[in-house]
């Protein structure tokens, strides 16, 4: 499948599991959820979707040599976000140290089409939820990871703060 990403440019995605996940109902839902929520509605921050960011994180870990399993984890890493997700995290904060969307992640995935898709390709969905297994995708703050880098690159691009070739040079230097 040809995919034209705003940051990484035109790419070919050929891995069947990734293609099926990208077309899943669970991932399609993310197309309508802004990465920035309220601030994007107000025009203060760029407006791109959680889907755009999730695909971008997948493409970035792929560029860094991650196996397909980590690419799938990257694609699914924001699957449980809602509209205004971090506001919702604050509203439903139970002081457990875990955000609401993370607490709901396994429940949402289990009830979706994702387990069936992954199962057809010999992957266990529960294993993909353990982001500690995927060091390119996630790291504790303040360390860099594909998740943080992708939304940083997207913000730079959409705010017009990245010069020609700067993001490409940054990715190439990783």
mmCIF file with all atom_site columns, C-alpha atoms in Angstrom:
data_model
loop_
_atom_site.group_PDB
_atom_site.id
_atom_site.type_symbol
_atom_site.label_atom_id
_atom_site.label_alt_id
_atom_site.label_comp_id
_atom_site.label_asym_id
_atom_site.label_entity_id
_atom_site.label_seq_id
_atom_site.pdbx_PDB_ins_code
_atom_site.Cartn_x
_atom_site.Cartn_y
_atom_site.Cartn_z
_atom_site.occupancy
_atom_site.B_iso_or_equiv
_atom_site.pdbx_formal_charge
_atom_site.auth_seq_id
_atom_site.auth_comp_id
_atom_site.auth_asym_id
_atom_site.auth_atom_id
_atom_site.pdbx_PDB_model_num
ATOM 1   C CA . UNK A 1 1   ? 0.000   0.000   0.000  1.00 0.00 ? 1   UNK A CA 1
ATOM 2   C CA . UNK A 1 2   ? 1.256   3.446   -0.875 1.00 0.00 ? 2   UNK A CA 1
ATOM 3   C CA . UNK A 1 3   ? 1.006   5.838   2.075  1.00 0.00 ? 3   UNK A CA 1
ATOM 4   C CA . UNK A 1 4   ? 1.894   9.510   1.888  1.00 0.00 ? 4   UNK A CA 1
ATOM 5   C CA . UNK A 1 5   ? 2.952   10.707  5.325  1.00 0.00 ? 5   UNK A CA 1
ATOM 6   C CA . UNK A 1 6   ? 3.275   14.428  6.046  1.00 0.00 ? 6   UNK A CA 1
ATOM 7   C CA . UNK A 1 7   ? 6.611   13.873  7.814  1.00 0.00 ? 7   UNK A CA 1
ATOM 8   C CA . UNK A 1 8   ? 8.239   10.792  6.300  1.00 0.00 ? 8   UNK A CA 1
ATOM 9   C CA . UNK A 1 9   ? 6.931   11.280  2.778  1.00 0.00 ? 9   UNK A CA 1
ATOM 10  C CA . UNK A 1 10  ? 5.669   8.602   0.414  1.00 0.00 ? 10  UNK A CA 1
ATOM 11  C CA . UNK A 1 11  ? 6.263   5.082   1.721  1.00 0.00 ? 11  UNK A CA 1
ATOM 12  C CA . UNK A 1 12  ? 5.227   1.569   0.820  1.00 0.00 ? 12  UNK A CA 1
ATOM 13  C CA . UNK A 1 13  ? 3.692   -0.520  3.564  1.00 0.00 ? 13  UNK A CA 1
ATOM 14  C CA . UNK A 1 14  ? 3.631   -4.172  2.561  1.00 0.00 ? 14  UNK A CA 1
ATOM 15  C CA . UNK A 1 15  ? 3.377   -6.122  5.815  1.00 0.00 ? 15  UNK A CA 1
ATOM 16  C CA . UNK A 1 16  ? -0.118  -7.691  5.814  1.00 0.00 ? 16  UNK A CA 1
ATOM 17  C CA . UNK A 1 17  ? -0.588  -7.379  9.579  1.00 0.00 ? 17  UNK A CA 1
ATOM 18  C CA . UNK A 1 18  ? 0.190   -3.647  9.496  1.00 0.00 ? 18  UNK A CA 1
ATOM 19  C CA . UNK A 1 19  ? -2.105  -3.067  6.532  1.00 0.00 ? 19  UNK A CA 1
ATOM 20  C CA . UNK A 1 20  ? -4.964  -4.897  8.250  1.00 0.00 ? 20  UNK A CA 1
ATOM 21  C CA . UNK A 1 21  ? -4.409  -3.018  11.501 1.00 0.00 ? 21  UNK A CA 1
ATOM 22  C CA . UNK A 1 22  ? -4.402  0.323   9.681  1.00 0.00 ? 22  UNK A CA 1
ATOM 23  C CA . UNK A 1 23  ? -7.810  -0.535  8.200  1.00 0.00 ? 23  UNK A CA 1
ATOM 24  C CA . UNK A 1 24  ? -9.238  -1.946  11.435 1.00 0.00 ? 24  UNK A CA 1
ATOM 25  C CA . UNK A 1 25  ? -12.239 -0.326  13.091 1.00 0.00 ? 25  UNK A CA 1
ATOM 26  C CA . UNK A 1 26  ? -10.122 0.364   16.168 1.00 0.00 ? 26  UNK A CA 1
ATOM 27  C CA . UNK A 1 27  ? -7.556  2.330   14.165 1.00 0.00 ? 27  UNK A CA 1
ATOM 28  C CA . UNK A 1 28  ? -10.123 4.057   11.945 1.00 0.00 ? 28  UNK A CA 1
ATOM 29  C CA . UNK A 1 29  ? -11.584 5.569   15.120 1.00 0.00 ? 29  UNK A CA 1
ATOM 30  C CA . UNK A 1 30  ? -8.299  7.432   15.673 1.00 0.00 ? 30  UNK A CA 1
ATOM 31  C CA . UNK A 1 31  ? -8.653  9.280   12.363 1.00 0.00 ? 31  UNK A CA 1
ATOM 32  C CA . UNK A 1 32  ? -11.238 11.530  13.995 1.00 0.00 ? 32  UNK A CA 1
ATOM 33  C CA . UNK A 1 33  ? -9.319  12.219  17.206 1.00 0.00 ? 33  UNK A CA 1
ATOM 34  C CA . UNK A 1 34  ? -6.978  15.193  17.262 1.00 0.00 ? 34  UNK A CA 1
ATOM 35  C CA . UNK A 1 35  ? -3.523  14.695  18.737 1.00 0.00 ? 35  UNK A CA 1
ATOM 36  C CA . UNK A 1 36  ? -3.808  18.063  20.494 1.00 0.00 ? 36  UNK A CA 1
ATOM 37  C CA . UNK A 1 37  ? -7.480  18.195  21.486 1.00 0.00 ? 37  UNK A CA 1
ATOM 38  C CA . UNK A 1 38  ? -8.750  21.541  22.755 1.00 0.00 ? 38  UNK A CA 1
ATOM 39  C CA . UNK A 1 39  ? -5.735  23.564  21.642 1.00 0.00 ? 39  UNK A CA 1
ATOM 40  C CA . UNK A 1 40  ? -6.127  22.297  18.068 1.00 0.00 ? 40  UNK A CA 1
ATOM 41  C CA . UNK A 1 41  ? -9.790  23.323  18.084 1.00 0.00 ? 41  UNK A CA 1
ATOM 42  C CA . UNK A 1 42  ? -8.735  26.798  19.173 1.00 0.00 ? 42  UNK A CA 1
ATOM 43  C CA . UNK A 1 43  ? -6.119  26.962  16.417 1.00 0.00 ? 43  UNK A CA 1
ATOM 44  C CA . UNK A 1 44  ? -3.278  27.282  18.917 1.00 0.00 ? 44  UNK A CA 1
ATOM 45  C CA . UNK A 1 45  ? -1.562  24.028  17.981 1.00 0.00 ? 45  UNK A CA 1
ATOM 46  C CA . UNK A 1 46  ? -1.372  21.965  14.798 1.00 0.00 ? 46  UNK A CA 1
ATOM 47  C CA . UNK A 1 47  ? -4.291  19.744  13.903 1.00 0.00 ? 47  UNK A CA 1
ATOM 48  C CA . UNK A 1 48  ? -3.300  16.204  13.055 1.00 0.00 ? 48  UNK A CA 1
ATOM 49  C CA . UNK A 1 49  ? -4.939  13.009  14.200 1.00 0.00 ? 49  UNK A CA 1
ATOM 50  C CA . UNK A 1 50  ? -3.943  10.265  16.588 1.00 0.00 ? 50  UNK A CA 1
ATOM 51  C CA . UNK A 1 51  ? -4.035  8.020   13.515 1.00 0.00 ? 51  UNK A CA 1
ATOM 52  C CA . UNK A 1 52  ? -1.474  10.208  11.720 1.00 0.00 ? 52  UNK A CA 1
ATOM 53  C CA . UNK A 1 53  ? 0.783   10.132  14.781 1.00 0.00 ? 53  UNK A CA 1
ATOM 54  C CA . UNK A 1 54  ? 0.367   6.367   15.295 1.00 0.00 ? 54  UNK A CA 1
ATOM 55  C CA . UNK A 1 55  ? 1.289   5.612   11.691 1.00 0.00 ? 55  UNK A CA 1
ATOM 56  C CA . UNK A 1 56  ? 4.196   8.039   12.025 1.00 0.00 ? 56  UNK A CA 1
ATOM 57  C CA . UNK A 1 57  ? 5.488   6.269   15.137 1.00 0.00 ? 57  UNK A CA 1
ATOM 58  C CA . UNK A 1 58  ? 5.242   2.972   13.237 1.00 0.00 ? 58  UNK A CA 1
ATOM 59  C CA . UNK A 1 59  ? 7.174   4.396   10.276 1.00 0.00 ? 59  UNK A CA 1
ATOM 60  C CA . UNK A 1 60  ? 9.839   5.828   12.554 1.00 0.00 ? 60  UNK A CA 1
ATOM 61  C CA . UNK A 1 61  ? 10.487  2.553   14.404 1.00 0.00 ? 61  UNK A CA 1
ATOM 62  C CA . UNK A 1 62  ? 10.532  0.820   11.013 1.00 0.00 ? 62  UNK A CA 1
ATOM 63  C CA . UNK A 1 63  ? 13.177  3.292   9.808  1.00 0.00 ? 63  UNK A CA 1
ATOM 64  C CA . UNK A 1 64  ? 15.162  2.502   12.956 1.00 0.00 ? 64  UNK A CA 1
ATOM 65  C CA . UNK A 1 65  ? 15.139  -1.229  12.164 1.00 0.00 ? 65  UNK A CA 1
ATOM 66  C CA . UNK A 1 66  ? 12.404  -2.458  14.490 1.00 0.00 ? 66  UNK A CA 1
ATOM 67  C CA . UNK A 1 67  ? 10.844  -5.860  13.794 1.00 0.00 ? 67  UNK A CA 1
ATOM 68  C CA . UNK A 1 68  ? 7.242   -6.034  12.575 1.00 0.00 ? 68  UNK A CA 1
ATOM 69  C CA . UNK A 1 69  ? 6.038   -6.809  16.107 1.00 0.00 ? 69  UNK A CA 1
ATOM 70  C CA . UNK A 1 70  ? 7.385   -3.474  17.409 1.00 0.00 ? 70  UNK A CA 1
ATOM 71  C CA . UNK A 1 71  ? 5.975   -1.720  14.347 1.00 0.00 ? 71  UNK A CA 1
ATOM 72  C CA . UNK A 1 72  ? 2.550   -3.163  15.213 1.00 0.00 ? 72  UNK A CA 1
ATOM 73  C CA . UNK A 1 73  ? 2.966   -2.043  18.838 1.00 0.00 ? 73  UNK A CA 1
ATOM 74  C CA . UNK A 1 74  ? 3.824   1.454   17.595 1.00 0.00 ? 74  UNK A CA 1
ATOM 75  C CA . UNK A 1 75  ? 0.764   1.515   15.379 1.00 0.00 ? 75  UNK A CA 1
ATOM 76  C CA . UNK A 1 76  ? -1.424  0.536   18.344 1.00 0.00 ? 76  UNK A CA 1
ATOM 77  C CA . UNK A 1 77  ? 0.262   2.568   21.078 1.00 0.00 ? 77  UNK A CA 1
ATOM 78  C CA . UNK A 1 78  ? -2.418  5.317   21.196 1.00 0.00 ? 78  UNK A CA 1
ATOM 79  C CA . UNK A 1 79  ? -5.368  3.052   20.410 1.00 0.00 ? 79  UNK A CA 1
ATOM 80  C CA . UNK A 1 80  ? -7.237  3.863   23.628 1.00 0.00 ? 80  UNK A CA 1
ATOM 81  C CA . UNK A 1 81  ? -7.040  7.641   23.412 1.00 0.00 ? 81  UNK A CA 1
ATOM 82  C CA . UNK A 1 82  ? -10.322 9.509   23.366 1.00 0.00 ? 82  UNK A CA 1
ATOM 83  C CA . UNK A 1 83  ? -11.177 12.973  22.157 1.00 0.00 ? 83  UNK A CA 1
ATOM 84  C CA . UNK A 1 84  ? -9.598  15.424  24.611 1.00 0.00 ? 84  UNK A CA 1
ATOM 85  C CA . UNK A 1 85  ? -7.797  12.427  26.039 1.00 0.00 ? 85  UNK A CA 1
ATOM 86  C CA . UNK A 1 86  ? -5.522  14.100  28.552 1.00 0.00 ? 86  UNK A CA 1
ATOM 87  C CA . UNK A 1 87  ? -8.406  16.239  29.824 1.00 0.00 ? 87  UNK A CA 1
ATOM 88  C CA . UNK A 1 88  ? -10.363 13.009  30.329 1.00 0.00 ? 88  UNK A CA 1
ATOM 89  C CA . UNK A 1 89  ? -7.322  11.554  32.124 1.00 0.00 ? 89  UNK A CA 1
ATOM 90  C CA . UNK A 1 90  ? -7.491  14.499  34.532 1.00 0.00 ? 90  UNK A CA 1
ATOM 91  C CA . UNK A 1 91  ? -11.267 14.196  35.056 1.00 0.00 ? 91  UNK A CA 1
ATOM 92  C CA . UNK A 1 92  ? -11.078 10.470  35.844 1.00 0.00 ? 92  UNK A CA 1
ATOM 93  C CA . UNK A 1 93  ? -7.793  10.640  37.791 1.00 0.00 ? 93  UNK A CA 1
ATOM 94  C CA . UNK A 1 94  ? -7.913  8.101   40.610 1.00 0.00 ? 94  UNK A CA 1
ATOM 95  C CA . UNK A 1 95  ? -4.393  8.963   41.833 1.00 0.00 ? 95  UNK A CA 1
ATOM 96  C CA . UNK A 1 96  ? -3.121  5.516   40.839 1.00 0.00 ? 96  UNK A CA 1
ATOM 97  C CA . UNK A 1 97  ? -0.389  7.020   38.683 1.00 0.00 ? 97  UNK A CA 1
ATOM 98  C CA . UNK A 1 98  ? -1.857  5.490   35.531 1.00 0.00 ? 98  UNK A CA 1
ATOM 99  C CA . UNK A 1 99  ? -3.825  7.589   33.065 1.00 0.00 ? 99  UNK A CA 1
ATOM 100 C CA . UNK A 1 100 ? -7.434  6.743   32.302 1.00 0.00 ? 100 UNK A CA 1
ATOM 101 C CA . UNK A 1 101 ? -6.725  5.912   28.655 1.00 0.00 ? 101 UNK A CA 1
ATOM 102 C CA . UNK A 1 102 ? -3.948  3.504   29.672 1.00 0.00 ? 102 UNK A CA 1
ATOM 103 C CA . UNK A 1 103 ? -6.198  1.774   32.219 1.00 0.00 ? 103 UNK A CA 1
ATOM 104 C CA . UNK A 1 104 ? -8.830  1.269   29.516 1.00 0.00 ? 104 UNK A CA 1
ATOM 105 C CA . UNK A 1 105 ? -6.387  0.151   26.822 1.00 0.00 ? 105 UNK A CA 1
ATOM 106 C CA . UNK A 1 106 ? -6.587  -3.625  27.283 1.00 0.00 ? 106 UNK A CA 1
ATOM 107 C CA . UNK A 1 107 ? -10.366 -3.504  27.686 1.00 0.00 ? 107 UNK A CA 1
ATOM 108 C CA . UNK A 1 108 ? -10.771 -1.503  24.487 1.00 0.00 ? 108 UNK A CA 1
ATOM 109 C CA . UNK A 1 109 ? -8.382  -3.679  22.484 1.00 0.00 ? 109 UNK A CA 1
ATOM 110 C CA . UNK A 1 110 ? -9.933  -6.925  23.760 1.00 0.00 ? 110 UNK A CA 1
ATOM 111 C CA . UNK A 1 111 ? -13.363 -5.773  22.578 1.00 0.00 ? 111 UNK A CA 1
ATOM 112 C CA . UNK A 1 112 ? -12.077 -4.671  19.153 1.00 0.00 ? 112 UNK A CA 1
ATOM 113 C CA . UNK A 1 113 ? -11.087 -6.375  15.914 1.00 0.00 ? 113 UNK A CA 1
ATOM 114 C CA . UNK A 1 114 ? -7.384  -6.112  16.817 1.00 0.00 ? 114 UNK A CA 1
ATOM 115 C CA . UNK A 1 115 ? -6.941  -9.494  18.612 1.00 0.00 ? 115 UNK A CA 1
ATOM 116 C CA . UNK A 1 116 ? -8.390  -11.378 15.637 1.00 0.00 ? 116 UNK A CA 1
ATOM 117 C CA . UNK A 1 117 ? -6.173  -9.529  13.159 1.00 0.00 ? 117 UNK A CA 1
ATOM 118 C CA . UNK A 1 118 ? -3.032  -10.099 15.220 1.00 0.00 ? 118 UNK A CA 1
ATOM 119 C CA . UNK A 1 119 ? -3.949  -13.740 15.862 1.00 0.00 ? 119 UNK A CA 1
ATOM 120 C CA . UNK A 1 120 ? -4.173  -14.412 12.126 1.00 0.00 ? 120 UNK A CA 1
ATOM 121 C CA . UNK A 1 121 ? -0.557  -13.270 11.905 1.00 0.00 ? 121 UNK A CA 1
ATOM 122 C CA . UNK A 1 122 ? 0.722   -15.232 14.898 1.00 0.00 ? 122 UNK A CA 1
ATOM 123 C CA . UNK A 1 123 ? 0.898   -12.257 17.257 1.00 0.00 ? 123 UNK A CA 1
ATOM 124 C CA . UNK A 1 124 ? -0.506  -12.057 20.777 1.00 0.00 ? 124 UNK A CA 1
ATOM 125 C CA . UNK A 1 125 ? -2.261  -8.744  21.366 1.00 0.00 ? 125 UNK A CA 1
ATOM 126 C CA . UNK A 1 126 ? -1.484  -8.782  25.090 1.00 0.00 ? 126 UNK A CA 1
ATOM 127 C CA . UNK A 1 127 ? 2.231   -8.892  24.349 1.00 0.00 ? 127 UNK A CA 1
ATOM 128 C CA . UNK A 1 128 ? 1.937   -5.798  22.183 1.00 0.00 ? 128 UNK A CA 1
ATOM 129 C CA . UNK A 1 129 ? 0.347   -3.863  25.047 1.00 0.00 ? 129 UNK A CA 1
ATOM 130 C CA . UNK A 1 130 ? 3.528   -4.215  27.131 1.00 0.00 ? 130 UNK A CA 1
ATOM 131 C CA . UNK A 1 131 ? 5.370   -1.170  25.815 1.00 0.00 ? 131 UNK A CA 1
ATOM 132 C CA . UNK A 1 132 ? 8.371   -1.904  28.067 1.00 0.00 ? 132 UNK A CA 1
ATOM 133 C CA . UNK A 1 133 ? 9.224   -4.640  25.528 1.00 0.00 ? 133 UNK A CA 1
ATOM 134 C CA . UNK A 1 134 ? 9.658   -2.052  22.783 1.00 0.00 ? 134 UNK A CA 1
ATOM 135 C CA . UNK A 1 135 ? 12.513  0.336   23.610 1.00 0.00 ? 135 UNK A CA 1
ATOM 136 C CA . UNK A 1 136 ? 12.418  2.202   20.303 1.00 0.00 ? 136 UNK A CA 1
ATOM 137 C CA . UNK A 1 137 ? 8.730   2.984   20.775 1.00 0.00 ? 137 UNK A CA 1
ATOM 138 C CA . UNK A 1 138 ? 8.567   4.035   24.428 1.00 0.00 ? 138 UNK A CA 1
ATOM 139 C CA . UNK A 1 139 ? 10.944  5.277   27.091 1.00 0.00 ? 139 UNK A CA 1
ATOM 140 C CA . UNK A 1 140 ? 10.348  6.990   30.401 1.00 0.00 ? 140 UNK A CA 1
ATOM 141 C CA . UNK A 1 141 ? 10.558  10.767  30.317 1.00 0.00 ? 141 UNK A CA 1
ATOM 142 C CA . UNK A 1 142 ? 12.790  12.583  29.571 1.00 0.00 ? 142 UNK A CA 1
ATOM 143 C CA . UNK A 1 143 ? 14.415  9.960   27.326 1.00 0.00 ? 143 UNK A CA 1
ATOM 144 C CA . UNK A 1 144 ? 13.713  10.097  23.602 1.00 0.00 ? 144 UNK A CA 1
ATOM 145 C CA . UNK A 1 145 ? 11.593  7.488   21.866 1.00 0.00 ? 145 UNK A CA 1
ATOM 146 C CA . UNK A 1 146 ? 9.655   7.177   18.616 1.00 0.00 ? 146 UNK A CA 1
ATOM 147 C CA . UNK A 1 147 ? 6.417   8.258   20.287 1.00 0.00 ? 147 UNK A CA 1
ATOM 148 C CA . UNK A 1 148 ? 7.849   11.583  21.488 1.00 0.00 ? 148 UNK A CA 1
ATOM 149 C CA . UNK A 1 149 ? 9.973   12.165  18.391 1.00 0.00 ? 149 UNK A CA 1
ATOM 150 C CA . UNK A 1 150 ? 7.093   11.677  15.978 1.00 0.00 ? 150 UNK A CA 1
ATOM 151 C CA . UNK A 1 151 ? 4.776   14.175  17.601 1.00 0.00 ? 151 UNK A CA 1
ATOM 152 C CA . UNK A 1 152 ? 7.698   16.598  18.030 1.00 0.00 ? 152 UNK A CA 1
ATOM 153 C CA . UNK A 1 153 ? 8.516   16.304  14.314 1.00 0.00 ? 153 UNK A CA 1
ATOM 154 C CA . UNK A 1 154 ? 4.836   16.753  13.430 1.00 0.00 ? 154 UNK A CA 1
ATOM 155 C CA . UNK A 1 155 ? 4.551   19.859  15.588 1.00 0.00 ? 155 UNK A CA 1
ATOM 156 C CA . UNK A 1 156 ? 7.699   21.331  14.007 1.00 0.00 ? 156 UNK A CA 1
ATOM 157 C CA . UNK A 1 157 ? 6.424   20.631  10.499 1.00 0.00 ? 157 UNK A CA 1
ATOM 158 C CA . UNK A 1 158 ? 2.869   21.859  11.009 1.00 0.00 ? 158 UNK A CA 1
ATOM 159 C CA . UNK A 1 159 ? 4.017   25.001  12.845 1.00 0.00 ? 159 UNK A CA 1
ATOM 160 C CA . UNK A 1 160 ? 6.493   25.756  10.056 1.00 0.00 ? 160 UNK A CA 1
ATOM 161 C CA . UNK A 1 161 ? 9.467   25.595  12.417 1.00 0.00 ? 161 UNK A CA 1
ATOM 162 C CA . UNK A 1 162 ? 11.437  22.928  10.542 1.00 0.00 ? 162 UNK A CA 1
ATOM 163 C CA . UNK A 1 163 ? 13.630  24.074  7.690  1.00 0.00 ? 163 UNK A CA 1
ATOM 164 C CA . UNK A 1 164 ? 13.961  22.126  4.459  1.00 0.00 ? 164 UNK A CA 1
ATOM 165 C CA . UNK A 1 165 ? 15.507  18.763  5.180  1.00 0.00 ? 165 UNK A CA 1
ATOM 166 C CA . UNK A 1 166 ? 15.910  19.273  8.932  1.00 0.00 ? 166 UNK A CA 1
ATOM 167 C CA . UNK A 1 167 ? 13.513  16.524  9.986  1.00 0.00 ? 167 UNK A CA 1
ATOM 168 C CA . UNK A 1 168 ? 14.972  14.125  7.415  1.00 0.00 ? 168 UNK A CA 1
ATOM 169 C CA . UNK A 1 169 ? 18.470  14.907  8.723  1.00 0.00 ? 169 UNK A CA 1
ATOM 170 C CA . UNK A 1 170 ? 17.354  14.358  12.315 1.00 0.00 ? 170 UNK A CA 1
ATOM 171 C CA . UNK A 1 171 ? 15.790  10.984  11.443 1.00 0.00 ? 171 UNK A CA 1
ATOM 172 C CA . UNK A 1 172 ? 18.889  9.952   9.481  1.00 0.00 ? 172 UNK A CA 1
ATOM 173 C CA . UNK A 1 173 ? 21.096  10.759  12.473 1.00 0.00 ? 173 UNK A CA 1
ATOM 174 C CA . UNK A 1 174 ? 19.160  8.527   14.877 1.00 0.00 ? 174 UNK A CA 1
#
